[in-house]
Structures are given as structure tokens and as C-alpha cells.
Short mmCIF file of C-alpha atoms in Angstrom, two decimals:
data_model
loop_
_atom_site.label_atom_id
_atom_site.label_comp_id
_atom_site.label_asym_id
_atom_site.label_seq_id
_atom_site.Cartn_x
_atom_site.Cartn_y
_atom_site.Cartn_z
CA UNK V 1 0.09 -0.03 0.24
CA UNK V 2 1.58 3.00 -1.20
CA UNK V 3 0.44 6.45 0.72
CA UNK V 4 -1.03 9.41 -1.58
CA UNK V 5 -1.36 12.22 -0.15
CA UNK V 6 -0.74 16.19 -1.00
CA UNK V 7 1.58 18.61 -0.24
CA UNK V 8 -0.95 20.60 2.27
CA UNK V 9 -2.04 16.97 3.89
CA UNK V 10 1.19 15.84 4.84
CA UNK V 11 1.64 19.38 6.75
CA UNK V 12 -1.72 18.23 7.95
CA UNK V 13 -0.24 15.70 8.81
CA UNK V 14 2.90 17.18 10.37
CA UNK V 15 0.82 19.43 12.37
CA UNK V 16 -1.71 16.68 13.83
CA UNK V 17 1.18 14.21 15.66
CA UNK V 18 3.72 17.47 16.17
CA UNK V 19 0.42 19.60 17.90
CA UNK V 20 -0.42 15.13 19.73
CA UNK V 21 -4.29 14.77 19.93
CA UNK V 22 -7.56 16.46 19.80
CA UNK V 23 -8.68 19.36 17.59
CA UNK V 24 -9.00 22.33 19.33
CA UNK V 25 -5.23 24.12 18.88
CA UNK V 26 -4.99 22.34 15.25
CA UNK V 27 -8.22 24.39 15.02
CA UNK V 28 -6.15 27.45 16.14
CA UNK V 29 -3.32 27.26 14.18
CA UNK V 30 -4.90 26.20 11.84
CA UNK V 31 -7.16 29.83 11.88
CA UNK V 32 -3.13 31.77 12.77
CA UNK V 33 -2.59 30.37 8.63
CA UNK V 34 -5.67 31.22 7.47
CA UNK V 35 -6.96 27.25 7.36
CA UNK V 36 -3.74 25.95 5.60
CA UNK V 37 -1.49 24.13 6.61
CA UNK V 38 1.20 23.98 3.98
CA UNK V 39 1.64 28.44 5.52
CA UNK V 40 1.57 26.89 8.67
CA UNK V 41 4.33 23.82 8.11
CA UNK V 42 6.28 26.51 6.53
CA UNK V 43 6.35 28.72 9.01
CA UNK V 44 7.73 26.32 11.49
CA UNK V 45 10.06 25.57 9.22
CA UNK V 46 11.75 28.85 10.30
CA UNK V 47 10.76 28.86 12.97
CA UNK V 48 7.67 31.83 12.54
CA UNK V 49 5.30 30.08 14.59
CA UNK V 50 3.85 33.09 16.17
CA UNK V 51 3.01 32.36 20.53
CA UNK V 52 -0.18 30.60 21.61
CA UNK V 53 -0.92 29.86 24.97
CA UNK V 54 -1.33 26.78 24.29
CA UNK V 55 2.05 26.60 23.29
CA UNK V 56 4.95 26.62 24.69
CA UNK V 57 8.83 26.93 24.02
CA UNK V 58 9.71 22.56 24.05
CA UNK V 59 6.26 22.27 21.02
CA UNK V 60 7.00 25.41 19.26
CA UNK V 61 10.70 23.94 19.16
CA UNK V 62 9.87 20.94 18.72
CA UNK V 63 7.92 21.76 15.73
CA UNK V 64 10.69 23.10 13.25
CA UNK V 65 12.56 20.96 14.63
CA UNK V 66 10.54 18.21 12.95
CA UNK V 67 9.73 20.41 9.98
CA UNK V 68 10.82 19.31 6.77
CA UNK V 69 10.23 16.59 3.99
CA UNK V 70 12.34 14.08 5.11
CA UNK V 71 10.23 14.36 8.34
CA UNK V 72 7.09 13.15 6.91
CA UNK V 73 8.20 9.89 4.52
CA UNK V 74 9.18 8.94 7.34
CA UNK V 75 6.18 9.12 8.64
CA UNK V 76 3.95 7.62 5.80
CA UNK V 77 6.58 4.98 5.10
CA UNK V 78 6.72 4.09 8.35
CA UNK V 79 2.09 4.35 8.12
CA UNK V 80 2.87 1.16 5.34
CA UNK V 81 5.09 -0.68 6.90
CA UNK V 82 2.12 -0.78 9.26
CA UNK V 83 -0.53 -0.90 6.40
CA UNK V 84 -2.02 2.14 7.63
CA UNK V 85 -3.94 4.80 5.37
CA UNK V 86 -4.07 8.17 6.91
CA UNK V 87 -6.84 10.10 5.11
CA UNK V 88 -7.20 14.25 6.61
CA UNK V 89 -10.52 16.60 6.75
CA UNK V 90 -9.41 17.19 3.37
CA UNK V 91 -8.84 13.18 1.78
CA UNK V 92 -12.38 12.23 -1.18
CA UNK V 93 -12.95 9.27 1.43
CA UNK V 94 -13.00 11.27 4.24
CA UNK V 95 -17.15 10.32 6.04
CA UNK V 96 -19.12 13.07 5.45
CA UNK V 97 -21.05 12.84 8.61
CA UNK V 98 -18.46 13.07 10.71
CA UNK V 99 -16.88 16.45 8.75
CA UNK V 100 -20.47 17.83 9.25
CA UNK V 101 -19.37 16.96 13.01
CA UNK V 102 -18.46 20.10 15.51
CA UNK V 103 -15.19 18.91 16.47
CA UNK V 104 -14.09 16.30 13.18
CA UNK V 105 -10.96 15.05 14.02
CA UNK V 106 -8.32 16.10 10.62
CA UNK V 107 -6.72 13.21 10.97
CA UNK V 108 -7.67 10.22 10.88
CA UNK V 109 -5.62 6.45 10.44
CA UNK V 110 -6.96 3.99 9.63
CA UNK V 111 -7.23 0.00 8.75
CA UNK V 112 -8.57 -1.23 5.52
CA UNK V 113 -11.27 0.82 4.10
CA UNK V 114 -12.89 3.97 4.29
CA UNK V 115 -15.63 5.44 2.90
CA UNK V 116 -16.69 9.04 2.61
CA UNK V 117 -20.71 7.31 2.14
CA UNK V 118 -22.78 4.92 3.52
CA UNK V 119 -26.33 3.96 3.25
CA UNK V 120 -26.89 3.68 6.50
CA UNK V 121 -24.05 3.75 9.46
CA UNK V 122 -25.57 2.39 13.14
CA UNK V 123 -23.69 2.56 15.84
CA UNK V 124 -24.78 -0.01 18.73
CA UNK V 125 -23.37 0.84 21.81
CA UNK V 126 -23.61 -0.40 26.08
CA UNK V 127 -22.72 -2.29 29.15
CA UNK V 128 -19.48 -3.26 28.71
CA UNK V 129 -19.94 -6.22 31.30
CA UNK V 130 -23.92 -7.14 29.64
CA UNK V 131 -27.01 -9.88 30.79
CA UNK V 132 -27.08 -12.29 28.43
CA UNK V 133 -29.92 -10.59 26.96
CA UNK V 134 -28.74 -7.96 26.20
CA UNK V 135 -25.67 -10.15 24.34
CA UNK V 136 -28.53 -11.77 22.89
CA UNK V 137 -30.28 -7.63 21.41
CA UNK V 138 -27.00 -6.62 20.72
CA UNK V 139 -26.37 -9.34 18.29
CA UNK V 140 -29.61 -9.70 16.69
CA UNK V 141 -30.15 -6.38 15.69
CA UNK V 142 -25.95 -6.07 14.70
CA UNK V 143 -26.63 -8.79 12.09
CA UNK V 144 -30.62 -8.38 10.76
CA UNK V 145 -29.08 -4.91 10.75
CA UNK V 146 -25.62 -5.82 8.64
CA UNK V 147 -27.72 -7.95 6.44
CA UNK V 148 -30.33 -4.76 4.94
CA UNK V 149 -27.26 -3.67 3.81
CA UNK V 150 -26.06 -0.80 7.66
CA UNK V 151 -23.18 -0.96 8.76
CA UNK V 152 -22.78 -2.06 12.37
CA UNK V 153 -20.09 0.77 14.19
CA UNK V 154 -18.52 0.26 17.51
CA UNK V 155 -16.16 1.22 20.00
CA UNK V 156 -14.53 -2.89 19.76
CA UNK V 157 -14.71 -2.19 24.12
CA UNK V 158 -15.62 -5.15 25.36
CA UNK V 159 -18.95 -6.17 25.84
CA UNK V 160 -21.51 -5.16 23.76
CA UNK V 161 -19.18 -3.48 21.02
CA UNK V 162 -17.52 -7.39 20.27
CA UNK V 163 -21.13 -8.75 20.95
CA UNK V 164 -22.27 -6.46 17.74
CA UNK V 165 -19.42 -6.42 15.75
CA UNK V 166 -19.36 -10.06 15.74
CA UNK V 167 -23.39 -9.58 14.95
CA UNK V 168 -22.48 -8.09 11.83
CA UNK V 169 -19.66 -9.89 10.45
CA UNK V 170 -22.07 -12.89 11.17
CA UNK V 171 -24.71 -11.11 7.80
CA UNK V 172 -25.13 -12.72 5.03
CA UNK V 173 -24.33 -10.45 2.19
CA UNK V 174 -23.42 -7.43 3.04
CA UNK V 175 -19.11 -6.76 1.81
CA UNK V 176 -19.32 -3.81 4.32
CA UNK V 177 -20.67 -4.98 7.76
CA UNK V 178 -19.38 -3.46 10.06
CA UNK V 179 -16.20 -0.39 11.94
CA UNK V 180 -14.53 -0.57 14.78
CA UNK V 181 -13.76 2.97 16.38
CA UNK V 182 -10.70 3.37 18.88
CA UNK V 183 -9.42 5.01 21.86
CA UNK V 184 -5.65 4.16 21.32
CA UNK V 185 -3.63 4.18 17.92
CA UNK V 186 -5.28 1.32 15.24
CA UNK V 187 -2.39 -0.93 15.84
CA UNK V 188 -3.03 -1.40 19.34
CA UNK V 189 -5.56 -4.27 19.89
CA UNK V 190 -7.35 -3.24 23.61
CA UNK V 191 -8.79 -4.91 25.18
CA UNK V 192 -6.68 -8.17 23.09
CA UNK V 193 -8.97 -10.85 23.33
CA UNK V 194 -10.53 -8.79 21.06
CA UNK V 195 -7.96 -9.54 18.63
CA UNK V 196 -9.80 -11.98 16.16
CA UNK V 197 -13.11 -9.90 15.57
CA UNK V 198 -10.24 -6.93 15.24
CA UNK V 199 -8.48 -8.79 12.17
CA UNK V 200 -12.26 -9.84 10.78
CA UNK V 201 -12.33 -6.05 10.85
CA UNK V 202 -9.89 -4.95 8.93
CA UNK V 203 -10.82 -7.01 6.48
CA UNK V 204 -14.18 -6.74 5.59
CA UNK V 205 -14.51 -2.81 6.88
CA UNK V 206 -12.55 -0.38 8.81
CA UNK V 207 -9.97 -0.12 12.14
CA UNK V 208 -10.64 3.79 12.80
CA UNK V 209 -8.55 6.03 14.71
CA UNK V 210 -7.28 10.18 15.08
CA UNK V 211 -4.95 8.26 17.55
CA UNK V 212 -1.32 8.00 16.03
CA UNK V 213 0.31 4.30 15.45
CA UNK V 214 1.21 2.99 18.98
CA UNK V 215 -0.51 5.52 20.56
CA UNK V 216 -1.61 3.16 24.29
CA UNK V 217 -5.29 3.90 25.18
CA UNK V 218 -6.14 6.27 28.61
CA UNK V 219 -8.99 7.32 30.03
CA UNK V 220 -9.22 10.99 28.41
CA UNK V 221 -9.23 8.89 24.78
CA UNK V 222 -12.10 7.26 25.50
CA UNK V 223 -14.54 9.69 25.41
CA UNK V 224 -12.37 11.24 21.67
CA UNK V 225 -13.13 8.12 20.62
CA UNK V 226 -17.02 9.07 20.93
CA UNK V 227 -17.50 11.43 19.50
CA UNK V 228 -16.43 10.16 16.34
CA UNK V 229 -18.25 7.19 17.05
CA UNK V 230 -22.07 8.70 16.73
CA UNK V 231 -20.58 11.45 14.98
CA UNK V 232 -19.74 8.47 11.50
CA UNK V 233 -23.26 7.35 12.49
CA UNK V 234 -26.44 8.25 11.20
CA UNK V 235 -28.17 6.49 14.63
CA UNK V 236 -27.11 5.16 18.05
CA UNK V 237 -28.67 2.20 19.81
CA UNK V 238 -28.15 1.62 23.62
CA UNK V 239 -28.67 -1.66 24.11
CA UNK V 240 -28.03 -2.41 27.87
CA UNK V 241 -26.98 0.56 30.18
CA UNK V 242 -26.66 1.23 33.81
CA UNK V 243 -28.68 4.27 35.84
CA UNK V 244 -24.34 6.29 35.49
CA UNK V 245 -22.70 4.96 32.81
CA UNK V 246 -19.90 5.77 30.10
CA UNK V 247 -22.46 5.06 27.19
CA UNK V 248 -23.60 8.07 28.04
CA UNK V 249 -21.00 9.68 26.83
CA UNK V 250 -22.02 8.85 23.29
CA UNK V 251 -25.58 9.13 23.32
CA UNK V 252 -24.68 12.98 24.51
CA UNK V 253 -22.71 12.88 21.31
CA UNK V 254 -25.52 11.82 19.54
CA UNK V 255 -28.12 14.36 20.71
CA UNK V 256 -25.16 17.07 20.32
CA UNK V 257 -24.45 16.09 16.67
CA UNK V 258 -28.06 15.84 15.77
CA UNK V 259 -28.23 12.16 15.20
CA UNK V 260 -31.42 9.65 16.30
CA UNK V 261 -31.22 7.36 19.40
CA UNK V 262 -33.21 4.46 19.90
CA UNK V 263 -32.70 3.13 22.82
CA UNK V 264 -33.35 -1.09 24.34
CA UNK V 265 -36.20 -1.14 27.50
CA UNK V 266 -35.66 -3.61 29.81
CA UNK V 267 -37.11 -4.86 32.45
CA UNK V 268 -37.98 -1.77 35.16
CA UNK V 269 -35.91 -3.86 38.62
CA UNK V 270 -33.23 -4.46 35.74
CA UNK V 271 -29.91 -2.44 36.84
CA UNK V 272 -28.23 -2.82 32.50
CA UNK V 273 -31.75 -1.42 32.28
CA UNK V 274 -32.63 1.45 34.14
CA UNK V 275 -30.63 3.93 31.65
CA UNK V 276 -32.30 2.97 28.53
CA UNK V 277 -35.68 2.47 30.24
CA UNK V 278 -34.72 6.43 31.80
CA UNK V 279 -33.53 7.23 27.62
CA UNK V 280 -37.13 6.24 26.50
CA UNK V 281 -38.65 7.44 29.19
CA UNK V 282 -37.44 11.27 28.86
CA UNK V 283 -38.39 11.32 25.38
CA UNK V 284 -34.70 11.20 24.23
CA UNK V 285 -34.53 7.98 22.86
CA UNK V 286 -37.31 6.00 19.86
CA UNK V 287 -38.07 2.36 21.54
CA UNK V 288 -36.15 -0.29 19.36
CA UNK V 289 -37.31 -3.85 19.10
CA UNK V 290 -35.24 -4.84 16.83
CA UNK V 291 -33.97 -4.14 13.75
CA UNK V 292 -37.02 -3.25 11.89
CA UNK V 293 -38.30 0.08 14.15
CA UNK V 294 -34.56 1.48 12.72
CA UNK V 295 -34.81 0.11 9.38
CA UNK V 296 -38.63 1.69 9.35
CA UNK V 297 -37.12 4.97 10.41
CA UNK V 298 -34.76 5.42 7.31
CA UNK V 299 -36.90 4.51 5.04
CA UNK V 300 -35.35 1.12 4.30
CA UNK V 301 -37.50 -2.12 4.25
CA UNK V 302 -35.86 -5.17 6.15
CA UNK V 303 -34.49 -7.93 4.51
CA UNK V 304 -35.38 -12.10 5.52
CA UNK V 305 -33.14 -14.41 6.04
CA UNK V 306 -32.99 -17.88 4.47
CA UNK V 307 -33.63 -20.32 6.59
CA UNK V 308 -34.39 -23.88 5.47
CA UNK V 309 -37.64 -24.75 7.18
CA UNK V 310 -37.87 -28.52 8.89
CA UNK V 311 -40.16 -30.38 10.23
CA UNK V 312 -39.82 -32.47 13.17
CA UNK V 313 -40.26 -35.82 10.95
CA UNK V 314 -37.07 -34.99 8.82
CA UNK V 315 -35.10 -34.10 11.65
CA UNK V 316 -33.56 -37.35 14.81
CA UNK V 317 -34.11 -37.52 17.64
CA UNK V 318 -30.81 -35.61 18.85
CA UNK V 319 -30.78 -33.16 15.62
CA UNK V 320 -34.65 -32.36 17.44
CA UNK V 321 -33.96 -31.24 20.68
CA UNK V 322 -31.50 -29.13 19.28
CA UNK V 323 -33.80 -27.53 16.52
CA UNK V 324 -35.47 -27.30 19.85
CA UNK V 325 -33.59 -25.77 22.36
CA UNK V 326 -32.61 -22.86 19.67
CA UNK V 327 -36.17 -21.47 18.10
CA UNK V 328 -35.60 -20.53 21.82
CA UNK V 329 -32.21 -17.87 20.74
CA UNK V 330 -29.30 -18.38 19.78
CA UNK V 331 -27.34 -20.58 22.43
CA UNK V 332 -23.13 -21.05 23.35
CA UNK V 333 -22.03 -25.21 23.03
CA UNK V 334 -21.39 -25.65 26.37
CA UNK V 335 -25.14 -24.95 26.89
CA UNK V 336 -25.95 -26.88 24.05
CA UNK V 337 -23.53 -29.54 26.30
CA UNK V 338 -24.91 -29.05 29.49
CA UNK V 339 -28.99 -28.79 28.18
CA UNK V 340 -28.68 -32.17 25.84
CA UNK V 341 -26.43 -33.34 28.14
CA UNK V 342 -24.89 -35.24 24.75
CA UNK V 343 -20.79 -36.71 24.79
CA UNK V 344 -18.23 -34.44 22.42
CA UNK V 345 -18.24 -36.38 19.81
CA UNK V 346 -22.62 -37.20 19.77
CA UNK V 347 -22.86 -33.48 19.82
CA UNK V 348 -19.81 -32.08 17.37
CA UNK V 349 -21.64 -35.14 15.05
CA UNK V 350 -25.30 -33.31 15.13
CA UNK V 351 -24.21 -29.89 15.51
CA UNK V 352 -22.04 -30.84 11.76
CA UNK V 353 -24.62 -32.57 10.54
CA UNK V 354 -27.34 -29.64 10.61
CA UNK V 355 -25.23 -26.76 9.64
CA UNK V 356 -23.87 -28.61 7.16
CA UNK V 357 -27.59 -28.46 5.75
CA UNK V 358 -28.39 -25.38 6.57
CA UNK V 359 -31.01 -26.52 9.29
CA UNK V 360 -28.85 -23.94 11.83
CA UNK V 361 -26.27 -21.51 11.88
CA UNK V 362 -22.47 -21.15 13.58
CA UNK V 363 -21.51 -17.65 14.80
CA UNK V 364 -17.47 -16.55 16.83
CA UNK V 365 -18.25 -17.31 20.24
CA UNK V 366 -19.07 -21.13 18.88
CA UNK V 367 -22.63 -19.59 19.60
CA UNK V 368 -24.91 -21.43 17.40
CA UNK V 369 -28.51 -20.05 15.70
CA UNK V 370 -31.17 -21.04 13.90
#
């Protein structure tokens, strides 16, 4: 992969790196040079950067020392070695929805493919320690939406972020099912247990970050990431959230950006549903029971999944038992083993036969469903 940037974009990359993450300092610097990063670069090369409260002598000297084409060449070469691409706010592939928020990142680093526009980007967010109900809802929502052409946006953190990404990746017929926005460099997998999903997203969607490669996650990075999650999306779905949850940082960003907010209701006694129920009660979120509600909001007809119809007479005793269990919802391999009492050999052969026949399907994490 060869990175090809204009002189202005190369200067914007330099400015973003030397001033550090965050848009305020870059914006003020650009304002001082009539919006031209190239002019700021030339001024730094001559050591003529004006005085700013946010710019101490040490940082000004650092900008001067790195205002060389050779330095930017080295950055580009390193990005190419890591298979990481760059989109500045001027790039044709920079997402239009994100560009129009109050404080869009001036530079995005990404793995995979980035598009300026997508039919229906939808964020799915929620608890990092969700209930089984939350997991089922997030996975089904993501898969159903992606099957109907949506692109699922998430943060690839613990819990529902991962579940949503898995559901989107399971959707058939969608060649661009999901985007993950990171609170660290695009080559840093955090948490590390998400490496498998990270690799799949990089191949079929996009891994996106405003942070330079190698930058580790810190608590201050995640609110910055959250504005990008909502900024990339037309709507944000909250699946589960406690009454006081970090999820509401993204919700606040979405509301400020004029995005639609949806929420999955839950039992009033469940702590993990208090946040979503409050959003609905206060009129801040539209009640959502499934993908159809979201798709209807945007005038999109759901894409029905083709499933093989079966009758009990066509199934063996073992297959019928598994079929009945899965009619109530998806189950993990371990759950099926416990509920059926089958030994590993019997369970494996039965599941394989049913999957091969198109009766059931297996998802990431050894989850089985009809």
C-alpha cells in the first residue's frame, strides 16, 4: 500500500502529530494561517510560529525541528510498513457525516477501507458487562441491520461492542458490515482478547482511530473516541446501560450532533436496563424492539433471512432436541452440551450435520442459532 497525500495533507499530518491528539490546537493553528497547514509548516521551518497559550517554547522548538519533508516521509513509510492508511479532513474518502460535526478529527488513521458515504451507518453501544439478554439483543440487532445493508459502528471494547461487531460480521450479503473506532493507535488491539474480531474487521470493514500508531489507550481517549462513533453514524442504539454509565458520553455526543438515538427497553428492576428505560421515559430515545424499528425510521425494508424450513419428521432425535432448544434463541456450545447431556462426540457430529444441511448456523464464539 502506497500512501499518496497532497502537500496540504502532508502538512496537516505533520501538524496533527506535532501538536498532539485533539482538534482545538490544530484548529487554532489553522485559523492563524488562513486555514492552510502548508503555510503553518513553512512558518515552522523558518521558526516563525506565533505565540499561543497552548504552545510553550519546547513544543514550538519541536515543531521547528520536525518541519522537514524528510520527517513526513519517514512517517508515511512507517504507516505503509504497518499497512495503515491516512485520511485527512480534505480527503475524498473522509466520511461526510463525521466531517460535519463540531469537532471532527483532522486526521484519521485506518486499516481496511474507508468510504465517504454509506447507506446506513448505525452505532450499537452499551454495557461492558452485559446480561445474556443484552448480548442476544445486540447480536441479533447487528446481524439483522447488517443483513439489510447497514454498517454497524462500535468501539471494539469489552461486552456489547464486541458482540455487535460479531453480529455484523455474521450477516450474509454485506461486504462492508462494520467499522470499529479505537481509543488508541490503529495497530493496538485493546483489549487484546478482541484480536480475532479486529482482524476480521480490518479485512471486511475498517479499523479507525485519530491516534497515531503505537499510542496506548488512556481514560481520556475514550470520550474523544465516542464523538467519532456517533459522528460516523446516522443513529445510535443503546442496548443496555446502567443508570450512571459511560455509555451516556456517546449518547450526549449523538444528541449534540443531531443523531437519532434508539434504546432497547428492559425490565424496570434490572440495573442494566435502568439507563435505557430512562432514555425512553425522558423522550431522549426512541423505543426499539428490533432492527425493523430502526430500518423503518430510514425508509429501508428489512432483508429477510432465508432459513431452511424443517419438520420434526426430517430430524433425528438428537437434531430435534437441539432444534427445539435453538427455537428459543441462540445458545453457546457449552449451553447445548449441558442442556442436551450429549457427550462431545455426539454433540459435535449432530451440530456439524445440522450446520452442513443449513438448519443451523454457527457464529464467532461458538454460538449456534437457527
